Structure formats: structure tokens, C-alpha cells
Coordinates of C-alpha atoms and ligand atoms in Angstrom, one line a residue:
X340 CA 118.6 114.9 -53.7
X341 CA 116.4 115.1 -56.5
X342 CA 113.5 112.6 -57.0
X343 CA 111.5 111.8 -60.3
X344 CA 108.2 110.0 -59.9
X345 CA 105.9 109.3 -63.3
X346 CA 102.5 107.5 -64.4
X347 CA 101.2 106.6 -67.5
X348 CA 98.0 104.5 -66.7
X349 CA 93.9 104.7 -66.4
X350 CA 93.6 106.9 -63.4
X351 CA 94.0 110.8 -62.8
X352 CA 98.0 111.6 -62.8
X353 CA 98.0 114.4 -60.4
X354 CA 97.3 112.4 -57.7
X355 CA 99.3 110.0 -58.5
X356 CA 102.2 112.3 -59.1
X357 CA 102.1 114.5 -55.8
X358 CA 101.6 111.4 -53.6
X359 CA 105.0 110.1 -55.2
X360 CA 106.5 113.3 -54.8
X361 CA 105.4 113.5 -50.9
X362 CA 107.0 110.1 -50.8
X363 CA 110.2 111.4 -52.0
X364 CA 110.4 114.9 -49.7
X365 CA 112.9 112.5 -48.0
X366 CA 115.2 112.5 -49.7
X367 CA 115.7 116.5 -49.9
X368 CA 114.9 119.2 -52.4
X369 CA 114.1 122.7 -52.5
X370 CA 111.3 123.3 -55.5
X371 CA 108.9 120.8 -57.3
X372 CA 106.7 120.2 -60.7
X373 CA 104.7 118.5 -63.1
X374 CA 103.8 118.1 -66.3
X375 CA 100.5 116.1 -67.3
X376 CA 99.4 115.6 -70.6
X377 CA 95.9 116.1 -70.9
X378 CA 95.2 117.8 -74.6
X379 CA 98.6 119.6 -74.4
X380 CA 101.4 119.0 -72.0
X381 CA 100.9 121.2 -69.1
X382 CA 103.6 122.0 -66.5
X383 CA 103.4 123.2 -62.9
X384 CA 106.7 124.2 -61.1
X385 CA 107.1 125.9 -57.5
X386 CA 109.8 127.1 -55.6
X387 CA 110.2 125.3 -52.1
X388 CA 107.8 123.1 -50.4
X389 CA 105.4 120.8 -52.2
X390 CA 102.8 122.4 -50.8
X391 CA 103.6 125.8 -52.7
X392 CA 102.9 123.4 -56.4
X393 CA 99.8 121.9 -54.6
X394 CA 98.6 125.2 -54.1
X395 CA 99.0 126.4 -57.5
X396 CA 97.5 123.5 -59.3
X397 CA 94.6 122.8 -57.0
X398 CA 91.6 124.8 -59.1
X399 CA 93.0 123.1 -62.5
X400 CA 91.3 120.3 -62.6
X401 CA 93.7 118.5 -64.4
X402 CA 91.7 115.2 -65.7
X403 CA 95.2 114.0 -67.5
X404 CA 96.2 110.5 -67.0
X405 CA 99.8 110.7 -68.3
X406 CA 102.6 112.5 -66.3
X407 CA 105.9 113.5 -65.0
X408 CA 106.9 115.1 -62.1
X409 CA 110.0 116.1 -59.6
X410 CA 111.4 117.2 -56.8
X411 CA 114.8 119.4 -57.3
X412 CA 117.8 119.5 -54.8
X413 CA 120.0 122.4 -56.4
X414 CA 123.2 121.3 -58.1
X415 CA 123.6 123.9 -61.7
X416 CA 121.5 126.9 -60.7
X417 CA 119.8 128.3 -57.5
X418 CA 116.5 127.2 -55.5
X419 CA 113.6 128.9 -57.9
X420 CA 110.7 127.9 -60.2
X421 CA 112.7 129.4 -63.4
X422 CA 115.3 125.9 -62.7
X423 CA 112.5 123.7 -61.2
X424 CA 112.0 120.7 -63.3
X425 CA 109.8 119.7 -65.6
X426 CA 112.3 121.5 -68.4
X427 CA 110.9 121.7 -72.1
X428 CA 113.3 122.0 -75.3
X429 CA 113.4 125.4 -77.2
X430 CA 110.2 123.8 -79.9
X431 CA 108.2 122.6 -76.6
X432 CA 108.7 118.8 -78.0
X433 CA 110.6 117.8 -75.3
X434 CA 109.7 117.8 -71.7
X435 CA 111.7 116.4 -69.1
X436 CA 113.0 115.6 -65.3
X437 CA 116.1 114.6 -64.4
X438 CA 118.3 113.2 -61.0
X439 CA 122.3 113.7 -61.5
X440 CA 124.7 115.8 -63.1
X441 CA 125.5 116.3 -66.2
X442 CA 129.4 117.1 -66.6
X443 CA 129.9 118.5 -70.0
X444 CA 126.9 120.7 -69.9
X445 CA 129.1 124.1 -70.7
X446 CA 130.6 122.2 -74.3
X447 CA 127.0 121.3 -75.2
X448 CA 125.6 124.6 -74.3
X449 CA 128.3 126.0 -76.8
X450 CA 127.0 123.1 -79.7
X451 CA 123.6 124.0 -79.1
X452 CA 123.9 127.8 -79.3
X453 CA 125.6 127.5 -82.8
X454 CA 122.1 125.9 -83.6
X455 CA 120.5 128.7 -82.4
X456 CA 119.0 127.0 -79.1
X457 CA 118.4 129.6 -76.3
X458 CA 118.4 128.9 -72.8
X459 CA 116.0 130.3 -70.0
X460 CA 117.1 128.7 -66.9
X461 CA 120.5 127.8 -65.2
X462 CA 120.7 123.8 -65.6
X463 CA 122.1 121.0 -66.7
X464 CA 118.9 119.5 -67.0
X465 CA 117.7 122.2 -69.7
X466 CA 120.8 121.1 -71.4
X467 CA 120.0 117.6 -71.6
X468 CA 116.5 118.7 -72.8
X469 CA 117.7 120.2 -75.6
X470 CA 120.5 118.0 -76.6
X471 CA 117.3 115.0 -77.1
X472 CA 115.6 117.3 -79.1
X473 CA 118.5 118.3 -81.1
X474 CA 119.2 114.8 -82.1
X475 CA 115.5 113.9 -82.9
X476 CA 115.1 117.0 -85.3
X477 CA 118.6 116.5 -86.9
X478 CA 117.8 112.8 -87.1
X479 CA 114.1 112.7 -87.9
X480 CA 114.8 109.8 -86.0
X481 CA 112.2 108.5 -82.7
X482 CA 112.5 108.8 -79.0
X483 CA 114.4 105.7 -78.5
X484 CA 117.0 106.9 -81.2
X485 CA 117.2 110.3 -80.1
X486 CA 117.7 109.4 -76.1
X487 CA 120.7 106.8 -76.9
X488 CA 122.4 108.8 -79.3
X489 CA 122.2 111.6 -76.2
X490 CA 123.4 108.7 -73.8
X491 CA 126.4 108.9 -75.9
X492 CA 127.4 111.8 -76.2
X493 CA 126.7 113.6 -72.3
X494 CA 129.0 112.6 -69.4
X495 CA 127.8 112.5 -65.9
X496 CA 125.1 110.8 -64.0
X497 CA 121.0 110.9 -64.7
X498 CA 117.9 109.0 -64.3
X499 CA 115.5 111.1 -66.8
X500 CA 111.9 110.5 -68.0
X501 CA 110.7 112.6 -70.6
X502 CA 107.4 113.1 -72.7
X503 CA 107.2 114.0 -76.5
X504 CA 105.1 116.2 -77.7
X505 CA 104.9 113.5 -81.2
X506 CA 104.0 110.5 -78.9
X507 CA 101.5 111.7 -76.5
X508 CA 100.8 108.3 -75.4
X509 CA 104.2 107.4 -74.1
X510 CA 106.9 108.4 -71.1
X511 CA 110.5 107.4 -72.0
X512 CA 113.1 107.0 -69.2
X513 CA 116.6 106.1 -69.4
X514 CA 119.8 106.2 -66.7
X515 CA 123.4 106.0 -66.0
X516 CA 124.7 105.7 -62.3
X517 CA 121.1 107.4 -60.6
X518 CA 118.8 105.0 -59.6
X519 CA 115.4 104.5 -61.3
X520 CA 112.6 101.6 -60.9
X521 CA 109.7 100.8 -62.9
X522 CA 106.5 99.8 -61.5
X523 CA 103.5 98.1 -63.3
X524 CA 99.8 97.1 -62.5
X525 CA 96.5 96.9 -63.3
X526 CA 95.9 101.1 -63.8
X527 CA 99.3 101.5 -65.5
X528 CA 103.1 102.0 -65.4
X529 CA 105.1 103.8 -62.9
X530 CA 108.4 105.0 -62.9
X531 CA 110.4 106.2 -59.9
X532 CA 113.7 107.5 -58.2
X533 CA 113.3 105.7 -55.3
X534 CA 110.6 103.1 -53.9
X535 CA 108.7 104.7 -51.4
X536 CA 106.9 107.0 -54.5
X537 CA 105.0 104.1 -56.2
X538 CA 105.6 101.6 -53.1
X539 CA 101.5 102.3 -52.6
X540 CA 100.7 101.1 -56.1
X541 CA 102.3 98.3 -56.8
X542 CA 105.3 95.8 -55.6
X543 CA 105.8 94.7 -59.2
X544 CA 109.0 96.0 -60.6
X545 CA 112.0 96.0 -63.3
X546 CA 114.8 97.2 -63.0
X547 CA 116.7 99.4 -65.2
X548 CA 120.5 99.2 -65.7
X549 CA 122.9 101.8 -66.8
X550 CA 122.9 103.2 -70.6
X551 CA 119.0 101.3 -70.6
X552 CA 116.2 103.1 -71.7
X553 CA 112.5 102.1 -71.6
X554 CA 109.0 103.4 -72.8
X555 CA 106.3 103.1 -70.3
X556 CA 103.2 102.7 -72.8
X557 CA 99.7 102.4 -70.5
X558 CA 99.6 98.4 -70.4
X559 CA 103.6 97.7 -70.7
X560 CA 107.0 98.9 -70.8
X561 CA 109.5 98.3 -73.7
X562 CA 113.1 98.1 -72.4
X563 CA 115.8 98.8 -75.4
X564 CA 119.7 98.5 -75.0
X565 CA 121.4 101.7 -76.7
X566 CA 121.7 99.7 -79.7
X567 CA 118.3 100.4 -79.6
X568 CA 117.6 96.9 -79.5
X569 CA 114.7 95.4 -77.5
X570 CA 115.8 94.0 -74.5
X571 CA 113.6 91.1 -72.1
X572 CA 113.7 92.4 -68.6
X573 CA 112.0 89.9 -65.5
X574 CA 109.5 91.4 -63.4
X575 CA 110.4 91.7 -59.3
X576 CA 108.5 91.7 -56.4
X577 CA 109.5 94.0 -53.8
X578 CA 109.5 92.5 -50.4
X579 CA 108.6 95.9 -48.6
X580 CA 105.3 96.5 -46.2
X581 CA 103.7 99.8 -47.5
X582 CA 103.1 100.6 -44.2
X583 CA 107.3 100.8 -43.7
X584 CA 106.9 104.0 -45.3
X585 CA 104.2 105.6 -43.7
X586 CA 104.6 107.0 -40.2
X587 CA 101.4 105.1 -38.7
X588 CA 100.7 107.6 -36.2
X589 CA 104.5 108.6 -35.0
X590 CA 105.1 111.9 -34.9
X591 CA 108.2 111.5 -37.3
X592 CA 110.2 108.9 -39.2
X593 CA 113.0 109.3 -37.3
X594 CA 111.6 108.0 -34.0
X595 CA 109.4 105.5 -36.0
X596 CA 112.6 104.1 -37.3
X597 CA 114.3 104.1 -34.0
X598 CA 111.4 102.1 -32.4
X599 CA 111.7 99.6 -35.4
X600 CA 114.8 98.8 -34.6
X601 CA 114.3 95.9 -32.9
X602 CA 111.9 94.2 -35.3
X603 CA 114.4 95.0 -38.3
X604 CA 117.3 93.6 -36.7
X605 CA 115.4 90.2 -35.8
X606 CA 114.6 89.9 -39.3
X607 CA 118.2 90.9 -40.2
X608 CA 119.4 87.8 -38.1
X609 CA 117.0 85.6 -38.4
X610 CA 117.3 85.5 -42.6
X611 CA 121.4 84.5 -42.0
X612 CA 121.3 83.1 -38.7
X613 CA 119.2 79.5 -38.3
X614 CA 119.1 76.6 -35.7
X615 CA 122.2 78.4 -34.6
X616 CA 124.3 77.9 -37.6
X617 CA 125.1 81.0 -39.9
X618 CA 124.6 81.0 -43.4
X619 CA 125.3 83.5 -45.9
X620 CA 125.9 81.2 -48.8
X621 CA 123.4 83.6 -50.3
X622 CA 126.1 86.1 -50.6
X623 CA 127.6 83.3 -53.4
X624 CA 130.6 84.3 -51.1
X625 CA 132.3 80.7 -50.8
X626 CA 134.0 79.2 -47.5
X627 CA 137.0 78.6 -49.8
X628 CA 136.9 82.1 -50.8
X629 CA 136.9 83.2 -47.0
X630 CA 139.5 81.2 -46.2
X631 CA 141.7 82.8 -49.5
X632 CA 140.8 86.4 -47.8
X633 CA 144.3 88.1 -46.6
X634 CA 143.5 91.7 -46.1
X635 CA 139.6 93.6 -45.5
X636 CA 138.9 97.2 -46.9
X637 CA 135.9 98.6 -45.9
X638 CA 134.5 101.5 -47.9
X639 CA 131.6 103.6 -46.6
X640 CA 130.7 107.1 -46.2
X641 CA 128.4 108.7 -43.2
X642 CA 127.3 106.5 -40.5
X643 CA 127.6 103.3 -42.8
X644 CA 131.3 104.5 -42.7
X645 CA 130.9 104.5 -38.5
X646 CA 129.6 101.1 -38.8
X647 CA 133.1 99.9 -40.7
X648 CA 135.0 101.7 -37.7
X649 CA 133.2 99.2 -35.7
X650 CA 133.8 96.7 -37.8
X651 CA 137.3 97.2 -38.1
X652 CA 137.5 96.5 -34.5
X653 CA 135.2 93.3 -34.6
X654 CA 136.2 91.7 -37.5
X655 CA 140.0 92.4 -36.8
X656 CA 140.0 91.1 -33.1
X657 CA 137.9 87.9 -34.2
X658 CA 139.2 86.9 -37.7
X659 CA 142.9 88.0 -37.2
X660 CA 142.8 89.5 -40.5
X661 CA 144.3 93.5 -41.2
X662 CA 141.2 95.6 -41.6
X663 CA 141.5 99.0 -43.2
X664 CA 138.2 101.2 -42.9
X665 CA 138.4 103.9 -45.6
X666 CA 135.9 107.1 -46.4
X667 CA 134.6 106.5 -49.9
X668 CA 135.5 109.9 -50.9
X669 CA 139.2 109.3 -50.1
X670 CA 139.6 106.4 -51.0
X671 CA 138.3 106.4 -54.9
X672 CA 140.3 109.5 -55.2
X673 CA 144.1 107.6 -53.4
X674 CA 145.0 105.0 -56.0
X675 CA 145.7 102.6 -52.1
X676 CA 147.7 99.8 -52.6
X677 CA 145.5 96.3 -52.6
X678 CA 146.2 93.1 -51.7
X679 CA 144.9 90.9 -54.2
X680 CA 143.6 88.3 -52.0
X681 CA 141.7 91.5 -50.5
X682 CA 138.4 91.8 -49.9
X683 CA 136.5 94.8 -49.8
X684 CA 133.3 96.0 -48.3
X685 CA 131.0 98.5 -49.3
X686 CA 128.5 99.4 -46.8
X687 CA 125.5 101.3 -47.9
X688 CA 121.8 101.7 -47.1
X689 CA 120.7 103.1 -50.3
X690 CA 123.2 101.2 -52.3
X691 CA 123.3 104.3 -55.1
X692 CA 125.6 106.2 -53.3
X693 CA 127.9 107.9 -55.8
X694 CA 131.2 107.9 -53.9
X695 CA 130.7 104.1 -52.1
X696 CA 129.3 103.2 -56.0
X697 CA 132.7 104.8 -57.4
X698 CA 135.0 103.2 -54.6
X699 CA 133.3 99.5 -55.5
X700 CA 134.2 100.3 -59.2
X701 CA 137.9 101.1 -58.0
X702 CA 138.3 98.0 -55.9
X703 CA 136.6 95.8 -59.3
X704 CA 139.1 97.5 -61.4
X705 CA 141.8 96.7 -58.8
X706 CA 140.8 93.1 -59.6
X707 CA 139.7 92.3 -55.9
X708 CA 136.6 91.1 -54.5
X709 CA 134.0 93.2 -53.6
X710 CA 130.5 92.3 -51.2
X711 CA 128.0 95.0 -50.5
X712 CA 126.4 95.0 -47.0
X713 CA 123.5 97.0 -48.9
X714 CA 119.4 97.9 -47.8
X715 CA 118.1 98.7 -51.2
X716 CA 117.6 95.4 -53.1
X717 CA 118.2 96.1 -56.8
X718 CA 120.4 99.1 -56.8
X719 CA 123.4 100.4 -58.0
X720 CA 126.2 98.4 -55.6
X721 CA 123.9 95.4 -55.0
X722 CA 124.2 94.5 -58.5
X723 CA 127.6 95.7 -59.2
X724 CA 129.2 93.7 -56.4
X725 CA 130.5 90.5 -56.5
X726 CA 128.6 89.1 -53.3
X727 CA 125.8 90.8 -51.3
X728 CA 124.7 90.3 -48.0
X729 CA 120.8 92.4 -48.0
X730 CA 120.0 94.2 -44.7
X731 CA 116.1 94.0 -43.7
X732 CA 115.9 97.2 -42.3
X733 CA 112.9 97.9 -44.9
X734 CA 112.4 101.8 -46.4
X735 CA 114.3 104.3 -44.5
X736 CA 112.3 107.6 -45.0
X737 CA 114.0 109.7 -42.4
X738 CA 117.2 111.5 -43.5
X739 CA 119.2 110.2 -40.2
X740 CA 119.5 106.5 -40.5
X741 CA 118.9 104.3 -37.1
X742 CA 117.5 101.5 -38.1
X743 CA 119.7 100.6 -41.4
X744 CA 122.7 101.7 -39.3
X745 CA 121.9 99.0 -36.8
X746 CA 121.4 96.2 -39.4
X747 CA 124.5 97.2 -41.1
X748 CA 126.2 96.1 -37.3
X749 CA 124.4 93.3 -37.0
X750 CA 125.5 92.2 -41.0
X751 CA 129.1 93.4 -39.8
X752 CA 129.0 90.6 -36.5
X753 CA 127.2 88.0 -39.0
X754 CA 130.2 88.1 -41.0
X755 CA 132.9 88.9 -38.4
X756 CA 131.9 85.2 -36.5
X757 CA 131.6 83.7 -40.0
X758 CA 135.0 84.5 -41.1
X759 CA 136.5 83.8 -37.3
X760 CA 135.2 80.6 -38.2
X761 CA 135.9 79.2 -41.3
X762 CA 139.3 80.2 -40.8
X763 CA 139.3 78.1 -37.5
X764 CA 140.3 81.6 -35.2
X765 CA 137.1 80.4 -33.3
X766 CA 136.5 77.6 -31.8
X767 CA 132.7 75.8 -32.2
X768 CA 131.7 76.8 -28.2
X769 CA 132.6 80.5 -29.1
X770 CA 131.5 80.7 -32.3
X771 CA 127.7 79.3 -30.3
X772 CA 127.9 81.6 -27.5
X773 CA 128.5 84.6 -30.2
X774 CA 125.2 83.3 -32.2
X775 CA 123.3 83.1 -28.8
X776 CA 124.4 86.3 -27.7
X777 CA 123.5 88.1 -31.1
X778 CA 120.0 86.7 -30.6
X779 CA 119.4 88.5 -27.7
X780 CA 120.3 91.8 -29.1
X781 CA 116.7 92.8 -30.4
X782 CA 115.3 92.3 -26.7
X783 CA 117.7 94.7 -25.0
X784 CA 117.4 97.2 -27.8
X785 CA 113.7 96.7 -27.0
X786 CA 114.1 97.0 -22.7
X787 CA 116.3 100.2 -23.8
X788 CA 113.5 101.8 -25.6
X789 CA 110.8 100.7 -22.3
X790 CA 113.5 101.7 -20.1
X791 CA 115.6 104.6 -20.8
X792 CA 113.5 107.0 -23.5
X793 CA 111.2 108.9 -21.1
X794 CA 114.5 109.9 -19.1
X795 CA 116.9 110.6 -22.0
X796 CA 113.3 112.9 -23.4
X797 CA 113.6 115.2 -20.1
X798 CA 117.1 115.7 -20.4
X799 CA 116.8 116.5 -23.9
X800 CA 114.7 119.6 -23.0
X801 CA 117.6 120.7 -21.0
X802 CA 120.4 120.6 -23.7
X803 CA 118.6 122.1 -26.3
X804 CA 120.7 125.2 -25.4
X805 CA 124.2 123.9 -26.2
X806 CA 126.5 125.0 -28.9
X807 CA 129.2 122.4 -28.5
X808 CA 129.3 118.6 -27.2
X809 CA 131.7 116.1 -27.4
X810 CA 131.2 112.1 -27.5
X811 CA 134.3 110.6 -26.1
X812 CA 135.0 106.6 -25.8
X813 CA 138.2 104.3 -26.6
X814 CA 137.8 101.2 -29.2
X815 CA 134.5 100.1 -30.2
X816 CA 133.2 103.2 -27.4
X817 CA 134.9 105.3 -29.9
X818 CA 133.8 104.2 -33.2
X819 CA 130.0 104.7 -31.9
X820 CA 130.9 108.0 -30.4
X821 CA 131.3 108.7 -34.0
X822 CA 128.2 107.8 -34.9
X823 CA 125.9 109.6 -31.7
X824 CA 128.3 112.7 -32.8
X825 CA 127.2 112.9 -36.5
X826 CA 123.2 111.7 -35.2
X827 CA 123.6 115.2 -33.1
X828 CA 124.8 117.5 -35.7
X829 CA 123.1 116.5 -38.6
X830 CA 119.7 117.1 -36.9
X831 CA 119.6 119.7 -34.4
X832 CA 122.6 121.7 -35.8
X833 CA 124.4 121.6 -32.8
X834 CA 128.3 121.6 -33.4
X835 CA 129.4 118.3 -32.3
X836 CA 132.7 116.2 -32.3
X837 CA 133.7 112.3 -30.9
X838 CA 137.1 112.2 -30.1
X839 CA 138.9 109.2 -28.8
X840 CA 139.0 109.7 -25.3
X841 CA 142.8 109.3 -25.1
X842 CA 143.1 112.0 -27.9
X843 CA 141.6 114.8 -25.9
X844 CA 144.6 116.5 -24.3
X845 CA 145.9 116.4 -27.5
X846 CA 144.4 119.3 -28.3
X847 CA 140.6 119.7 -28.0
X848 CA 140.6 119.8 -24.1
X849 CA 141.2 123.3 -24.6
X850 CA 137.4 123.5 -25.8
X851 CA 135.7 122.4 -22.3
X852 CA 134.1 125.2 -20.1
X853 CA 131.7 125.2 -17.6
X854 CA 128.3 123.1 -18.8
X855 CA 129.9 121.7 -22.0
X856 CA 128.6 118.6 -22.8
X857 CA 130.1 115.9 -22.9
X858 CA 128.8 112.2 -23.3
X859 CA 131.0 108.9 -22.3
X860 CA 130.6 105.8 -23.9
X861 CA 131.8 103.4 -21.5
X862 CA 131.3 99.9 -22.6
X863 CA 134.6 98.3 -22.9
X864 CA 135.5 96.1 -19.8
X865 CA 139.5 96.2 -20.1
X866 CA 139.6 99.9 -20.8
X867 CA 136.7 101.8 -19.1
X868 CA 138.6 103.0 -16.5
X869 CA 140.6 104.8 -18.8
X870 CA 137.8 106.3 -20.4
X871 CA 136.4 107.6 -16.8
X872 CA 139.9 108.8 -16.0
X873 CA 139.7 110.7 -19.4
X874 CA 136.0 112.0 -18.1
X875 CA 137.1 113.3 -15.1
X876 CA 139.9 115.6 -16.4
X877 CA 136.9 117.2 -18.3
X878 CA 134.7 117.1 -15.6
X879 CA 137.2 118.9 -13.6
X880 CA 137.2 121.7 -16.3
X881 CA 133.2 122.3 -15.4
X882 CA 131.8 120.0 -18.0
X883 CA 128.7 118.4 -17.4
X884 CA 128.4 114.4 -18.2
X885 CA 126.5 112.1 -19.7
X886 CA 127.9 108.7 -19.9
X887 CA 125.9 105.7 -21.2
X888 CA 127.3 102.3 -19.8
X889 CA 126.4 98.9 -18.4
X890 CA 125.2 99.5 -14.5
X891 CA 128.2 97.0 -13.6
X892 CA 130.8 99.9 -14.7
X893 CA 130.2 102.6 -11.8
X894 CA 130.3 105.7 -13.2
X895 CA 129.7 107.5 -9.7
X896 CA 132.3 109.8 -9.9
X897 CA 131.6 111.5 -13.0
X898 CA 128.8 111.1 -14.7
X899 CA 126.0 114.0 -14.1
X900 CA 123.6 111.7 -15.8
X901 CA 123.9 108.1 -16.0
X902 CA 122.3 106.0 -19.2
X903 CA 122.0 102.1 -18.3
X904 CA 122.2 99.4 -21.1
X905 CA 122.3 96.1 -20.5
X906 CA 124.7 93.6 -20.7
X907 CA 126.2 91.9 -24.1
X908 CA 128.9 90.5 -25.3
X909 CA 131.9 93.3 -25.4
X910 CA 131.9 93.0 -29.5
X911 CA 128.0 94.0 -29.4
X912 CA 127.8 97.2 -27.0
X913 CA 127.3 99.7 -30.2
X914 CA 124.0 97.8 -31.3
X915 CA 123.1 99.1 -27.7
X916 CA 124.7 102.0 -27.1
X917 CA 123.7 103.9 -30.1
X918 CA 120.3 103.6 -29.0
X919 CA 119.9 106.1 -26.1
X920 CA 122.6 108.5 -28.6
X921 CA 120.0 108.5 -31.3
X922 CA 117.4 109.2 -29.0
X923 CA 118.8 111.8 -27.6
X924 CA 119.5 113.6 -30.9
X925 CA 115.9 112.8 -31.5
X926 CA 114.6 114.6 -28.2
X927 CA 117.4 117.6 -28.6
X928 CA 116.3 118.4 -32.1
X929 CA 112.3 118.2 -31.2
X930 CA 112.8 120.3 -28.5
X931 CA 114.3 123.0 -30.6
X932 CA 111.7 122.6 -33.1
X933 CA 113.5 121.4 -35.9
X934 CA 112.1 119.7 -39.1
X935 CA 114.0 116.5 -37.7
X936 CA 113.4 114.2 -40.3
X937 CA 114.5 116.6 -43.0
X938 CA 117.6 118.4 -41.6
X939 CA 118.8 121.8 -43.9
X940 CA 121.3 120.9 -46.5
X941 CA 120.7 116.9 -46.6
X942 CA 120.1 114.4 -48.7
X943 CA 118.9 111.1 -47.8
X944 CA 120.8 109.6 -50.7
X945 CA 124.0 110.9 -51.7
X946 CA 124.4 110.5 -56.1
X947 CA 126.6 112.9 -56.5
X948 CA 130.0 113.7 -55.7
Ligands
M6R1965 O1 123.0 105.2 -48.3 P1 124.2 105.0 -47.4 O2 124.2 103.8 -46.5 O3 125.5 104.7 -48.6 O4 124.7 107.1 -47.2 C1 125.3 107.2 -46.6 C2 125.6 108.4 -45.4 O5 125.5 108.8 -46.7 C3 124.8 108.1 -44.9 O6 125.0 107.1 -43.8 C4 124.5 109.5 -43.9 O7 125.8 109.7 -42.9 C5 123.5 109.3 -43.5 N1 122.5 110.4 -43.1 C6 123.5 109.5 -41.6 O8 122.7 109.7 -41.0

């Protein structure tokens, strides 16, 4: 999705804007642009990678200390220089960058055309720029009133950064349903759609709420509500390390983030478990509230949904509360019947995924309690959910999630154990046993990374040619197969599917041919023999079988290649099995020579429907 960065201060804006945009590349984009004010506001744009924009401006000697920049992920209008942001109003008074979508832009075009506005691009953003300009001129009002009138008039989602020709020392920003943070240090003020863009410059930020606006001056930020009244905001400190958003010698963010997993999982565990006791009181979810929960709805998208599928097995088994897991984009439009004593759990790394945010609002409107499992502090879901449990994954830059996924899993285990204990479904002994075992997960992952990476790397080069892969497993092994399969297809572009092992024979087995790659995940004691039988069925049709399993499970009669993982409690295997699956996807993609951190057509945080 698009990215915004803006700076107003003492330093040359061009360097800060380009650096910030480079930190937003991971979000996915197809063109980029900046506007810098020196004597006049000068605009530079280029289609394609940021390097094209850098080439365009390298000899320009841009000295301005105020400017806005943007990476565009095309929605309205093809990727082109003409459609790239910043956009400028007809009379040149308003220059704007925008993330999000203006839904009623056609209606606004008609309105503006009646007033002789002309359009040079195919974007909804140009319309937004001119609407601000229209109100600004019509009522002879200042930026805040023009922006507020625009916010009332437009429908959709937006984060905008605006420069007015008449207010050369200010950047104006506003947002609705699209992320934006504002930072400040002694050198100036900053705005960005995402923390990594400004993390290097400051950790002191303000969170701007929906339908609020702000004016960034060189030394202060003034916030306004929709009435145009000034509002006070507290500055907050971001806890992320600057180094977490840098590659630090790794070839790609994805592999760096895979290797960070033991550390961030440990951090996440330690923030909720001390002295063998779980403490989730920071979420404000009380034991009384837990006792009262009669149903659980887990709602999420993509990999976060797969965490939900794992959690469904674990939560239901441990707490004996019925659990349903739903894809957010389906949940939000299907008017589900929800128990008033239900708990909706929204899982999201970014906390900004449009469908997950909408699902959260649906659940709140239905009057049920909501709990977010979120990585980005201050994100929309984190702010709107009744309760929040934060994952401490730090900034995740690779589009394909790894460490956020793993920390989300951990939170669901902790929640399941705590709920089961509070509801007296497990006794103290079991509670302590599970807590003890959870704490071994970071080291077990470290062992997998140390012991298996080389073999997986060698194996992967053999599979760069494959067209199809199937991931199969039962129960929790099926849940993690869903994630393994998504991981492979999203980065390597190899078609892959995950199947509940027992379901193959109902159609999919007809796709198995000699050398089709089948990955079997086999960890669950009660049912592993069944999965092995299913693997035998595909092996006898010529499939090449890789298994991921603890040593105690004998896979000799099926596996062409075995990846051994350490033993753990049955509930926690997903945390271990996912590691080789992530490595497999990473190395297959690298051996195909693809851009593993920025797969085509994908965006890190999906803020549109
Ligand atoms: O930010 P979120 O966790 O809400 O994002 C949800 C999905 O878009 C995300 O997990 C996506 O599926 C990942 N790219 C998968 O690696």
C-alpha cells in the first residue's frame, strides 16, 4: 500500500524524505514522488522503484527544509508518473499526498467540473486536492477549515499531508481509517504513515485520531478536532529499536526476521509471564470478564487468520469454550449471530488491516467485548479494541510475516492457558506445566535454526523448478500447513495449497503426479498414523515427500526428506513446525532469484478492502 513521509525543520528535507520513503518500500509501491519547498514548491515524480526518483533529482541541489513524499500503490489509475503523488490543485495552491481511497470521488469530480476544475490524472487523490482547494477559495478560510470541510464531504479512508502555497512554513495533515504518526525532535517535525520511516530520527511521536488534523511547524505540532478547535495530545515514546528496522548484515529482512524469532518470542513471553504466573492485566481483561465468556470469535486476515486457526484448536481444547475463526472480509459482511457474552479476538500485526478493523467495529456494534492481538502500538485496532495484548515482535519489514506470526501464536497460547485456568478447566499442575513448556520454545526454535537451516537451504535449490506444492496435516498440523503454504506461494510464486490430510482423497489427490512436492506436517500423537497413511497414498502416486516431525515419529516408510524438530507439548508444535516451513519458502525464493522481501502485487499492510 502507499506510504507517506513529511518533514518540516532545520535540515535538508530531500534527504529525510528519500530515506523515509526507502523505509516504506516494503509496504509495496509502483511509483514515488516528493514535493520540496525552497523558493517555490517543486515536485518530482517517477514510475517504478525509488532509485528512478533519486536519479531524477540527484543533480538538483534541493535545499528546502520542508517537504512531503509518497510511495504509491496504484488503486485508481495505472502506475505512471502522471498518477504518482504529490498532486497539485488547478491553481497550484494545494500540493498533497494521500494514502487510502476516496469512495465518492466520481461525485466530487462532477461537483468540481461545474466549477471549471480540470483533471490531469486518473486518481481520486487529485480530486481530493482540488476539493480542499475549492473550499479554501470559496470560503476564504484557512487550511484547517478547508481540510475539515473536506473531511466532512469525502467518503472513504485517507491519511493526507498537504502544503499550501500561502502557508509556506507549514505542513498540514489529517486522517481517517488510514495510519499516520507525527514525530518531533530538536531538528523539526515529521509525519509518516508508518513508524520505520521516521524511527531513525525520533522515537517521540503523537498519534493522530480519526477525523483529526494537525499543523506541523518547524518546532511544534498543533492538533485540531473536526470543529477546528485546538486539542492537546500527549507525546509518546516508541519502544522499537532503530536497528530492528535495518537489515544489519542479513541479505533480506525475511531471513533476519526469521532469525529474530527466538528473541522476540522470549520478549513476548516475558512480558506476560513472570514467576511462573501469567499476568495479562495490562489488557484490562479481568478474571470476572473471562469467567463470563461463553463463545469466542477469532477474526483476522492472511497469516493472522492462520494463527486464529491454530488458536481455535488450542483455546477450545483447553478452555472448553466454543471457538469460531473467521476471515475478516467475510465476517464483516455476513451478519453473524453473536452471543452477547462472546469475545471477539482480532489478530493483526499492523493493526490497520481494513477488513480486520471493519470486523472489529462490527463486533463492537453487536455489543460484544473485543480483544486485539496487535503488534503496532497506537494502530487503529489497538486503539479501538476494548482490550489489547501486544506482541513484541518489533517492526516487521518483510511483506511475508514470520516473527509477528510467531509472537501472535505465543499470545494465543498464553491467553488459552490463562482462560482455562481462570475457568478452572485445568488445574494448577497443568497450568505450571504448560507455562514451563512455553518458556522452552525460544531455545527450541534456536536449535531448529542452528541444526536445520543448512539442509533446508540445500534442499530448497532442488525445488525452485516445481509448479505445485501441497502441504498436508491434521488438526494443528493442518492449521500450520495453511501458513506454510501461504508462505511459499506469496514469496516464491509457486502454486501451493494446504489440505487437511484426510480431505485429499475428496478431489485434490487427482492433482498428484510423479515428483509433485508434498510436505507433511506430523506432530500430533493421537493422529499421526492417519497423516502417514495419507502421505503413503500420495507417495504411491509418485509424490516427493518432505516431512516435518519430531524424531519420535517414525516417517521412514514415507519421507524422501525429513526435517526433525524438537519435542514439545502438543499445543505448541505450530511454533516449531512453522520455522522450517518459513526457511523452505525463503530459500526456494532466493534460489529462484526473486525479491523475497517485496513479492509482486503484495503490500505489507492492506488498508483497502
Ligand atoms: O497486519 P495484519 O496482520 O492484519 O495483516 C494480515 C495479512 O495481510 C498478513 O498476515 C499477510 O497475509 C502476510 N503478508 C502473510 O505473510
